Short mmCIF file of C-alpha atoms in Angstrom, two decimals:
data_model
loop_
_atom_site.label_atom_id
_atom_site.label_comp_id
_atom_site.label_asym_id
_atom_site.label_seq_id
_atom_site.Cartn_x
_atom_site.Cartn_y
_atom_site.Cartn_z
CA UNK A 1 -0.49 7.83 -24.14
CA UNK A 2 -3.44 7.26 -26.37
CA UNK A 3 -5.04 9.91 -28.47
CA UNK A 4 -8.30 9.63 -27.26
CA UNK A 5 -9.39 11.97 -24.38
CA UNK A 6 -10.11 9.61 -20.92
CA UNK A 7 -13.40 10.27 -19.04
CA UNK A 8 -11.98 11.58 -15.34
CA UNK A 9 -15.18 9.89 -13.87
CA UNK A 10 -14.07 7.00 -15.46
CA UNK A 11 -10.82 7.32 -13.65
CA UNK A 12 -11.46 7.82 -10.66
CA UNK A 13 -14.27 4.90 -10.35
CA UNK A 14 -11.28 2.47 -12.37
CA UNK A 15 -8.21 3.95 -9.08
CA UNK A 16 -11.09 3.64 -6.26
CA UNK A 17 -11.60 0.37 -7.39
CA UNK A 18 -7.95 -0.26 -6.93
CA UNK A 19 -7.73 1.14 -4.02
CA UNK A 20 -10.33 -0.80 -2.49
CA UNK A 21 -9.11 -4.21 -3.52
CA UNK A 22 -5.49 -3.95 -2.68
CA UNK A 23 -5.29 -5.92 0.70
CA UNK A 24 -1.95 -5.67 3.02
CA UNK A 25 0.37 -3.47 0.77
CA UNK A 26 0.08 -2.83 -3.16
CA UNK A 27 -1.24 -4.71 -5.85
CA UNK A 28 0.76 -3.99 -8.58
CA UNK A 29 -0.40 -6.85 -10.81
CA UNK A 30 -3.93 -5.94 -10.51
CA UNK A 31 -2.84 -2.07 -11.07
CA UNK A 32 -1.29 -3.47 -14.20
CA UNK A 33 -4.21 -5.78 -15.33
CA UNK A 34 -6.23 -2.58 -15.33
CA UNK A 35 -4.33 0.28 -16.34
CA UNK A 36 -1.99 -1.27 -18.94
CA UNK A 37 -4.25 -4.38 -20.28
CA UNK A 38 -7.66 -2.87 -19.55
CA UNK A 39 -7.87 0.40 -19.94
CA UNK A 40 -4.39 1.30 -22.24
CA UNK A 41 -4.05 4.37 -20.06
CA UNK A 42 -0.34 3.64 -19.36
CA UNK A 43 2.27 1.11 -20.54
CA UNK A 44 4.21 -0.88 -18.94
CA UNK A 45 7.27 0.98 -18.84
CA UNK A 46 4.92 4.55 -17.49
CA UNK A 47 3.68 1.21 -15.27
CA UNK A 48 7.72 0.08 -13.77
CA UNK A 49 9.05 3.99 -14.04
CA UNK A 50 6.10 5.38 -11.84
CA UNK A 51 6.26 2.50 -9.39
CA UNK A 52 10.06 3.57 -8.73
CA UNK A 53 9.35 7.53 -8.49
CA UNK A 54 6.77 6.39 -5.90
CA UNK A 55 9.26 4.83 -3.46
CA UNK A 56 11.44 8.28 -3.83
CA UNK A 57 8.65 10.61 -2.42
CA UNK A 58 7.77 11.36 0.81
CA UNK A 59 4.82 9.88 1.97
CA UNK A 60 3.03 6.62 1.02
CA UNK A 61 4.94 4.46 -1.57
CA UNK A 62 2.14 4.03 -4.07
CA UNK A 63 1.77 7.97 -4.93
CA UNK A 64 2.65 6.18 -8.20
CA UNK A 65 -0.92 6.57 -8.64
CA UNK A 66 -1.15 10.16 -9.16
CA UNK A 67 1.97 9.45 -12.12
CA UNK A 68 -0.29 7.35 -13.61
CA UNK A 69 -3.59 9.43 -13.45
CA UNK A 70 -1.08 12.46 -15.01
CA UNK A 71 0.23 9.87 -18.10
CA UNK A 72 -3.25 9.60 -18.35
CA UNK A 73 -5.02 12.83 -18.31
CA UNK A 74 -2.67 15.56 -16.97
CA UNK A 75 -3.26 17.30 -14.22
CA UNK A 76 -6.46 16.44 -13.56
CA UNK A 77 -6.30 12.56 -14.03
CA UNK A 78 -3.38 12.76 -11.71
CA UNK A 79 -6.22 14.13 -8.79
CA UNK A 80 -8.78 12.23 -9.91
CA UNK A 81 -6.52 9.11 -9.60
CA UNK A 82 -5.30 10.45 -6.07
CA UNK A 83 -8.61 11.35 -5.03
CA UNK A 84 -10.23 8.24 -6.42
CA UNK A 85 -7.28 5.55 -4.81
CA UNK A 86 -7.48 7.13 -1.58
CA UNK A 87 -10.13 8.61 -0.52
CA UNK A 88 -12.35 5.93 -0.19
CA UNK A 89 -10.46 3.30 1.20
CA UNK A 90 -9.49 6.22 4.01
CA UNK A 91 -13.07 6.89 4.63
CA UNK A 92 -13.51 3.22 5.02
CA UNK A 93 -10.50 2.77 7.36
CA UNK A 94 -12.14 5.74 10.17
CA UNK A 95 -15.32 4.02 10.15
CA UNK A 96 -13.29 0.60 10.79
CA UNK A 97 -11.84 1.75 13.80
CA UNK A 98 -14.72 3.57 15.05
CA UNK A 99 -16.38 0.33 14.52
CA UNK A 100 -13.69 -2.05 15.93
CA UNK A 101 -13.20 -0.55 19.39
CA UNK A 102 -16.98 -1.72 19.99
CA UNK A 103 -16.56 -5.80 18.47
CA UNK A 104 -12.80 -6.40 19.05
CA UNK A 105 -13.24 -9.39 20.49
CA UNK A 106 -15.30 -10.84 17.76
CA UNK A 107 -14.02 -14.34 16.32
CA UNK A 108 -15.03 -14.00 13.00
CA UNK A 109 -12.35 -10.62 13.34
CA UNK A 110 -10.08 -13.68 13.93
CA UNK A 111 -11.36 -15.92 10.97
CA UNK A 112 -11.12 -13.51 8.72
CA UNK A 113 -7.50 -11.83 9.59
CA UNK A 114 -6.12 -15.59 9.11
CA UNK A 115 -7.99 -15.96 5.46
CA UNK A 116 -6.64 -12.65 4.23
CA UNK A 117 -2.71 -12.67 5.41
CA UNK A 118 -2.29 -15.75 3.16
CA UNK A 119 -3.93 -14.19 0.52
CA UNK A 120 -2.37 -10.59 0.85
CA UNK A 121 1.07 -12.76 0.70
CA UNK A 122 0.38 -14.07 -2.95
CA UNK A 123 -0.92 -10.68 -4.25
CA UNK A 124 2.54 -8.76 -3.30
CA UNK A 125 4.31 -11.58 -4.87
CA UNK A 126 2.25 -11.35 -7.61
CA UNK A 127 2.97 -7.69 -8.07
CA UNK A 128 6.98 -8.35 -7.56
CA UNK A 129 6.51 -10.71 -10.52
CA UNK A 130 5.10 -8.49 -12.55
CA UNK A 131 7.06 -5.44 -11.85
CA UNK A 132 10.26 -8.05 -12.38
CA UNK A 133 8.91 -9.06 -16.07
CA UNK A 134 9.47 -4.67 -17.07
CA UNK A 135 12.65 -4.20 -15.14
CA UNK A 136 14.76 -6.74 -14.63
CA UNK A 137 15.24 -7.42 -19.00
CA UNK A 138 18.75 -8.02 -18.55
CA UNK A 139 21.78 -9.66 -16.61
CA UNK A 140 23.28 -6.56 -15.36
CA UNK A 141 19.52 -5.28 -14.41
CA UNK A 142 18.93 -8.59 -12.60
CA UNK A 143 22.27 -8.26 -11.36
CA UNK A 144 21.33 -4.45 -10.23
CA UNK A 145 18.03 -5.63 -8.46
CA UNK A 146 19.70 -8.80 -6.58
CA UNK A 147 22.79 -6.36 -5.18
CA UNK A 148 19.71 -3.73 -3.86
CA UNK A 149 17.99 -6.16 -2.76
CA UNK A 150 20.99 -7.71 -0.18
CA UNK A 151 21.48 -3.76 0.79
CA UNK A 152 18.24 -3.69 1.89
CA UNK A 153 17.52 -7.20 3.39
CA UNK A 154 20.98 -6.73 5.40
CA UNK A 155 21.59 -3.25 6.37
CA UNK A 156 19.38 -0.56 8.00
CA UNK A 157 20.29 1.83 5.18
CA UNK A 158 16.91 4.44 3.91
CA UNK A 159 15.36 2.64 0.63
CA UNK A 160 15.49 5.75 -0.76
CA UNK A 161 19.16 6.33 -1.09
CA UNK A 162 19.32 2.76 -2.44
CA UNK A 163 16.85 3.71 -5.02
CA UNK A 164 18.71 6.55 -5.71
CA UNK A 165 22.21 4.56 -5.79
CA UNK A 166 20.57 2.54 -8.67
CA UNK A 167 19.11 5.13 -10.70
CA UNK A 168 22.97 6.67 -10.83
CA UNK A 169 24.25 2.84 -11.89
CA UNK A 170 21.25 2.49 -14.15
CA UNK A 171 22.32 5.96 -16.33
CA UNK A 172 26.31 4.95 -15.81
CA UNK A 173 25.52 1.39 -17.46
CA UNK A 174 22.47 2.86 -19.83
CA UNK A 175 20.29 0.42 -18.48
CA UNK B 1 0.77 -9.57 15.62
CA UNK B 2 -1.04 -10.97 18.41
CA UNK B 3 -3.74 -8.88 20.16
CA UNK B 4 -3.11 -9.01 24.10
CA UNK B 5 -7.26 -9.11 25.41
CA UNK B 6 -8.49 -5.89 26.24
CA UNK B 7 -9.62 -6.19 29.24
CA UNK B 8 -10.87 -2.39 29.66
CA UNK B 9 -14.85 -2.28 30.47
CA UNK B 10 -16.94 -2.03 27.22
CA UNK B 11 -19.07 1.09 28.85
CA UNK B 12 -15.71 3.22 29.15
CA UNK B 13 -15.39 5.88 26.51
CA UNK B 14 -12.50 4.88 24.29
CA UNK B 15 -9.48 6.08 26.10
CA UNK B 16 -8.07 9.47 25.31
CA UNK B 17 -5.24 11.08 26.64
CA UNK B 18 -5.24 14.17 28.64
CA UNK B 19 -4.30 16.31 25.79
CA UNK B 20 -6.52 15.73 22.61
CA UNK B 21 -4.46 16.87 19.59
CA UNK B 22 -6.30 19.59 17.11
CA UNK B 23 -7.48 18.60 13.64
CA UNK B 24 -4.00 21.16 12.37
CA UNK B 25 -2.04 19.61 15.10
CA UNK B 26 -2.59 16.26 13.64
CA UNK B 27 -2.23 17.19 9.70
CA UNK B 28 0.77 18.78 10.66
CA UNK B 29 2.16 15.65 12.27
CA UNK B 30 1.62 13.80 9.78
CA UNK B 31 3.66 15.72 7.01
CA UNK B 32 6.38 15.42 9.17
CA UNK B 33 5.56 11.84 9.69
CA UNK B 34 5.77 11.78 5.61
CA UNK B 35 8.76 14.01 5.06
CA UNK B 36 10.92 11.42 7.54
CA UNK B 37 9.42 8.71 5.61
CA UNK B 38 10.98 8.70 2.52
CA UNK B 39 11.59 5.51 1.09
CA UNK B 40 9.12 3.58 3.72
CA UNK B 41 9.02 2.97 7.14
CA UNK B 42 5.60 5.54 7.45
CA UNK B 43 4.33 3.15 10.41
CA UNK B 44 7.02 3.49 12.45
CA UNK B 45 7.55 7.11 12.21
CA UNK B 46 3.86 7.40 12.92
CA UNK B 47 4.33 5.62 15.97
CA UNK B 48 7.54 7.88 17.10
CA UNK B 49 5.48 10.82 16.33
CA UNK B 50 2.27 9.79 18.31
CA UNK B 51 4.20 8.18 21.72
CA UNK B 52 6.67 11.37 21.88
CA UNK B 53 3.76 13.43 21.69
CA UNK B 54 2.16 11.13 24.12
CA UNK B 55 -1.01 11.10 21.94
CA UNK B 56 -1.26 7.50 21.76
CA UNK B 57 0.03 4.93 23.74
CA UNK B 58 1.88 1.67 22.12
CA UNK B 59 -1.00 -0.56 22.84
CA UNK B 60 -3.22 1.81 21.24
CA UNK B 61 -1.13 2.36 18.51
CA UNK B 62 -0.35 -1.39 17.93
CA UNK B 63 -4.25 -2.26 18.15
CA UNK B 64 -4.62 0.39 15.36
CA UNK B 65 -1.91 -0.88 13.16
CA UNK B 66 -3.36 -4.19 13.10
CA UNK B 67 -6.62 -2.87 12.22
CA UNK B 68 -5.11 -0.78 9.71
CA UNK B 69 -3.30 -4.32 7.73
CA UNK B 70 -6.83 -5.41 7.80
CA UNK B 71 -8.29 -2.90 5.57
CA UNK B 72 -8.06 -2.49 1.78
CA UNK B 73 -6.14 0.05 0.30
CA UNK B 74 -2.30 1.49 1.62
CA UNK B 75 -1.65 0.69 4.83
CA UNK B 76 0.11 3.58 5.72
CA UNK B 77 -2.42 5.70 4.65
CA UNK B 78 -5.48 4.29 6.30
CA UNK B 79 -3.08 4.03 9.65
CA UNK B 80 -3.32 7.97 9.33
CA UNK B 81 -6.89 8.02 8.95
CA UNK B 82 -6.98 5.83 11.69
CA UNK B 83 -5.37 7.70 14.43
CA UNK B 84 -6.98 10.81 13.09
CA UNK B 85 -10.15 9.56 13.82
CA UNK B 86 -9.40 7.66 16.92
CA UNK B 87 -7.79 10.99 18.03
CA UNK B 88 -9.74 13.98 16.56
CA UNK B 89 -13.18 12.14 15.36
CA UNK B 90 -14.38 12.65 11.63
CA UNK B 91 -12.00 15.80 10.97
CA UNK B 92 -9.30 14.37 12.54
CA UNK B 93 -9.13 11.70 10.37
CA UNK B 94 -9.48 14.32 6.85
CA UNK B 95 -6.82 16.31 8.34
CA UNK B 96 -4.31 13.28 9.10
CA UNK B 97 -5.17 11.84 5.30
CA UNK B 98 -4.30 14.92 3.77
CA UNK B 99 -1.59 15.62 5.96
CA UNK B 100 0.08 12.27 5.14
CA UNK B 101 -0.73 12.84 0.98
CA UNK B 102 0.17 16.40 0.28
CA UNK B 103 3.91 16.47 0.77
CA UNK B 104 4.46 13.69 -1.40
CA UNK B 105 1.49 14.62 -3.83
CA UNK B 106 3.36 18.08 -4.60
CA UNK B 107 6.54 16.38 -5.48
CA UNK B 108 4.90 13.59 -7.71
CA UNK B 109 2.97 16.36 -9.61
CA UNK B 110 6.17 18.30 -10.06
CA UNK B 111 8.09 14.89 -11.30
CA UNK B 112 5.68 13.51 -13.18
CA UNK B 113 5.09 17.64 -14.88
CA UNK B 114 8.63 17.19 -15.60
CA UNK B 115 9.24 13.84 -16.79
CA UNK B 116 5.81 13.48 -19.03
CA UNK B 117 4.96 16.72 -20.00
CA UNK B 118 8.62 16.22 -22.23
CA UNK B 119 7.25 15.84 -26.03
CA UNK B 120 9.42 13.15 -27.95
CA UNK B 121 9.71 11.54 -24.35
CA UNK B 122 12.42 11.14 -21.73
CA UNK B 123 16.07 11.89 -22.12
CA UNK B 124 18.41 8.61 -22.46
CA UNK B 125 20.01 8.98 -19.55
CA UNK B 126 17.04 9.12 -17.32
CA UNK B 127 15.44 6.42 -19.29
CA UNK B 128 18.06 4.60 -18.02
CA UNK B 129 18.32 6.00 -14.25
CA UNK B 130 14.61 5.36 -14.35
CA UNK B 131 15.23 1.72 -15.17
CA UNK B 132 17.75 1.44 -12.50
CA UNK B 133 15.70 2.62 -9.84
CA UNK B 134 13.01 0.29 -10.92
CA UNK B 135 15.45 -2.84 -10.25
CA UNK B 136 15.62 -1.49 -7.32
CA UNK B 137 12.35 -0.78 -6.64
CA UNK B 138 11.59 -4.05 -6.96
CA UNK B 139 14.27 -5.18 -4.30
CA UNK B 140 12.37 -3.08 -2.04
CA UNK B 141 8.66 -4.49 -2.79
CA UNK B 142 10.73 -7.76 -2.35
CA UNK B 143 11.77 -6.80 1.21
CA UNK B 144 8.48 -5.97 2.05
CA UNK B 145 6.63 -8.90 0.61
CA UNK B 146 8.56 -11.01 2.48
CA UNK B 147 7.50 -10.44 5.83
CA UNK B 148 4.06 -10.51 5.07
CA UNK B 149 4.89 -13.80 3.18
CA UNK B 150 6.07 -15.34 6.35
CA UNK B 151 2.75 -14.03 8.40
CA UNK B 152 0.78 -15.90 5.93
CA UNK B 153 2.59 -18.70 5.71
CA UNK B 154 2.39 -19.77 9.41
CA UNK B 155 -1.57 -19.39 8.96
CA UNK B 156 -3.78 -22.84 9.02
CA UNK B 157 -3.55 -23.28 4.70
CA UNK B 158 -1.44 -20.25 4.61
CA UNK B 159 1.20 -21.53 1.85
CA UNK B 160 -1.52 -23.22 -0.34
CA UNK B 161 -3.45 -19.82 -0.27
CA UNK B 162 -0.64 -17.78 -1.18
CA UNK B 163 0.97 -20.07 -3.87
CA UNK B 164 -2.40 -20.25 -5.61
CA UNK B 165 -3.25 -16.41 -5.56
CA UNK B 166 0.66 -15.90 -6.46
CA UNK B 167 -0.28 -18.06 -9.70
CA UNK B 168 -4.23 -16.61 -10.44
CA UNK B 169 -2.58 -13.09 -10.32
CA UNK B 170 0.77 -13.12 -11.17
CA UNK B 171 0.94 -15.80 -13.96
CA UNK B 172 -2.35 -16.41 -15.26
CA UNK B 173 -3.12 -13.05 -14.79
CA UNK B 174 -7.14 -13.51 -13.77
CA UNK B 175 -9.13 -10.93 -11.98
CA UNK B 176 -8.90 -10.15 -8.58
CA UNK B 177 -12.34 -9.76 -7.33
CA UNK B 178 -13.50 -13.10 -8.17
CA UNK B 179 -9.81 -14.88 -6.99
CA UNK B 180 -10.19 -12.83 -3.86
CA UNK B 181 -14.30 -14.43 -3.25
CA UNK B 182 -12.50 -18.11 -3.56
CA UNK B 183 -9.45 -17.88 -1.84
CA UNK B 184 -10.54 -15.64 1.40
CA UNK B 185 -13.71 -17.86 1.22
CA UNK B 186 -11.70 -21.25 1.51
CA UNK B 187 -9.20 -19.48 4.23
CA UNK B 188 -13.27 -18.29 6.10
CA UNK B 189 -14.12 -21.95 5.89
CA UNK B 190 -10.64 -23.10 7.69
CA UNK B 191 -10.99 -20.50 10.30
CA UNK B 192 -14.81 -20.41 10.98
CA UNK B 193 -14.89 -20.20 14.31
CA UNK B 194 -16.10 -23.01 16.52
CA UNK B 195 -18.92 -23.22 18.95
CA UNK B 196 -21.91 -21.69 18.03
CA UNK B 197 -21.30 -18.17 16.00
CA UNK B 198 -23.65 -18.61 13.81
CA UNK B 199 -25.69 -15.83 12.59
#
């Protein structure tokens, strides 16, 4: 993207952060706010096009992240972004439930599941907005998104044929 | 979501089945558990994979997928390193994280090789099949916001809480970390549990 070399340490501290601070699902907004705004590792188009390779892979949806370390440093931003987004936050999830099975019953557990589901519902949202403002820059796109959308919502059909579906109507209309 | 009482004694050892899967039994699951999983749906292929195996039980393994919502970071990775550790201890949990991430990790690298390594950048056409499967991307972050939407939403201050941190992120674009101190503060304060609890 940008000329300059990026510092790998750098990288991975900016995707651990990430990691740790997206709560129920993926914070694409704050991904964005970082990357794109922040740093200028990635743009926003890097930002929308990794974001959809990600829900084609196998495995978790956000592997976006190692996309975006590679736009950013190649090969080894691309670990270092991997490493950095989820190694801590797994780390942090063993010790959780090694932790939990002695203070389940705790009800400030309780308290604080009810203050973050609320929350974790505006940051998604957030992210959909965001992700809408890069992709959806035209009637048919909008149109595109609303039709996958009903496929989805309706039918038990794999998200990953429907993302597929739309990248073949996205290069028959040249999106 | 809601947590039937355990009512097992506290001095038990955690419950583990008869058969206690391997660190490579477990990171082999769980590429499997990733292959199926393409396009979403990792928790409930976990859970197919774990009660066929009769590794885990469903109460066990809907205990742990609470937990997992709980924590920061992707859900359906830290489920992994859940089980693995619930299962198989400290390794466990390395093997089922890396058995989760390297399936999809290869294929990303080779993509991403592919489609940014290009000089003079992408072809038209997949430009534009890119930019299709965004839209659609985005139907499918849609579909998955909006059951956690819902969750939230029934929660004492739920829709206040959400519409705000919809507008500090999303529109006003402010940092997270300090919107995240105020809003799970003020939902703390709602909840705080009654009677005593204080440290």
């Amino acid at each position: 993207m940008t000329g300059d070399p990026v510092d790998l340490w750098e990288l991975l501290l900016a995707f651990a952060r990430l990691g740790l601070i997206s709560f129920g699902g993926t914070n694409v907004a704050e991904i964005e706010r970082a990357l794109v705004l922040q740093h200028g590792w990635i743009d926003a188009r890097t930002l929308a096009n990794g974001f959809a390779l990600g829900q084609l892979m196998p495995g978790p949806n956000m592997l976006a992240v190692t996309h975006y370390g590679y736009a950013a440093a190649g090969l080894p931003g691309a670990l270092a972004a991997t490493l950095g987004f989820y190694g801590p936050t797994a780390l942090l999830s063993a010790g959780a439930v090694l932790v939990w099975q002695r203070h389940s019953a705790q009800p400030w557990v309780v308290a604080f599941r009810n203050a973050l589901l609320p929350f974790g519902g505006g940051v998604i949202l957030a992210g959909a907005l965001v992700l809408a403002r890069t992709s959806v820059t035209s009637w048919p796109a909008a149109l595109l998104a609303a039709l996958a959308f009903g496929l989805l919502w309706r039918t038990r059909v794999n998200s990953a044929l429907v993302v597929l579906g739309a990248a073949a109507v996205g290069a028959w209309l040249g999106l | 979501m809601t947590r039937a009482h355990p009512a097992a004694p506290e001095d038990d050892p955690p419950t583990t089945p008869a058969l206690s899967p391997t660190p490579l039994a477990l990171a082999r699951m769980f590429v499997g558990v990733a292959l199926a999983g393409i396009g979403g749906g990792l928790p409930a292929h976990t859970r197919r994979a774990l009660t066929s195996r009769g590794w885990m039980t469903d109460e066990n393994f809907a205990e742990t997928f609470t937990l997992a919502q709980l924590t920061p970071g992707p859900n359906a990775v830290n489920l992994a390193a859940m089980v693995g550790a619930r299962l198989g201890g400290r390794t466990g949990a390395v093997a089922s994280t890396l058995g989760v991430l390297t399936p999809g990790l290869i294929a990303m690298l080779a993509v991403s090789a592919l489609t940014l390594g290009r000089p003079g950048g992408l072809p038209p056409a997949l430009e534009s099949a890119l930019h299709g499967a965004a839209c659609a991307a985005l139907a499918v972050l849609l579909t998955a916001a909006l059951p956690v939407v819902r969750v939230g939403w029934g929660v004492r201050g739920g829709p206040a809480v959400t519409v705000l941190a919809f507008l500090a992120l999303g529109v006003w674009r402010l940092d997270l970390l300090p919107v995240l101190l105020v809003l799970v503060g003020a939902g703390l304060l709602i909840h705080r549990p009654r009677g005593g609890g204080r440290p």
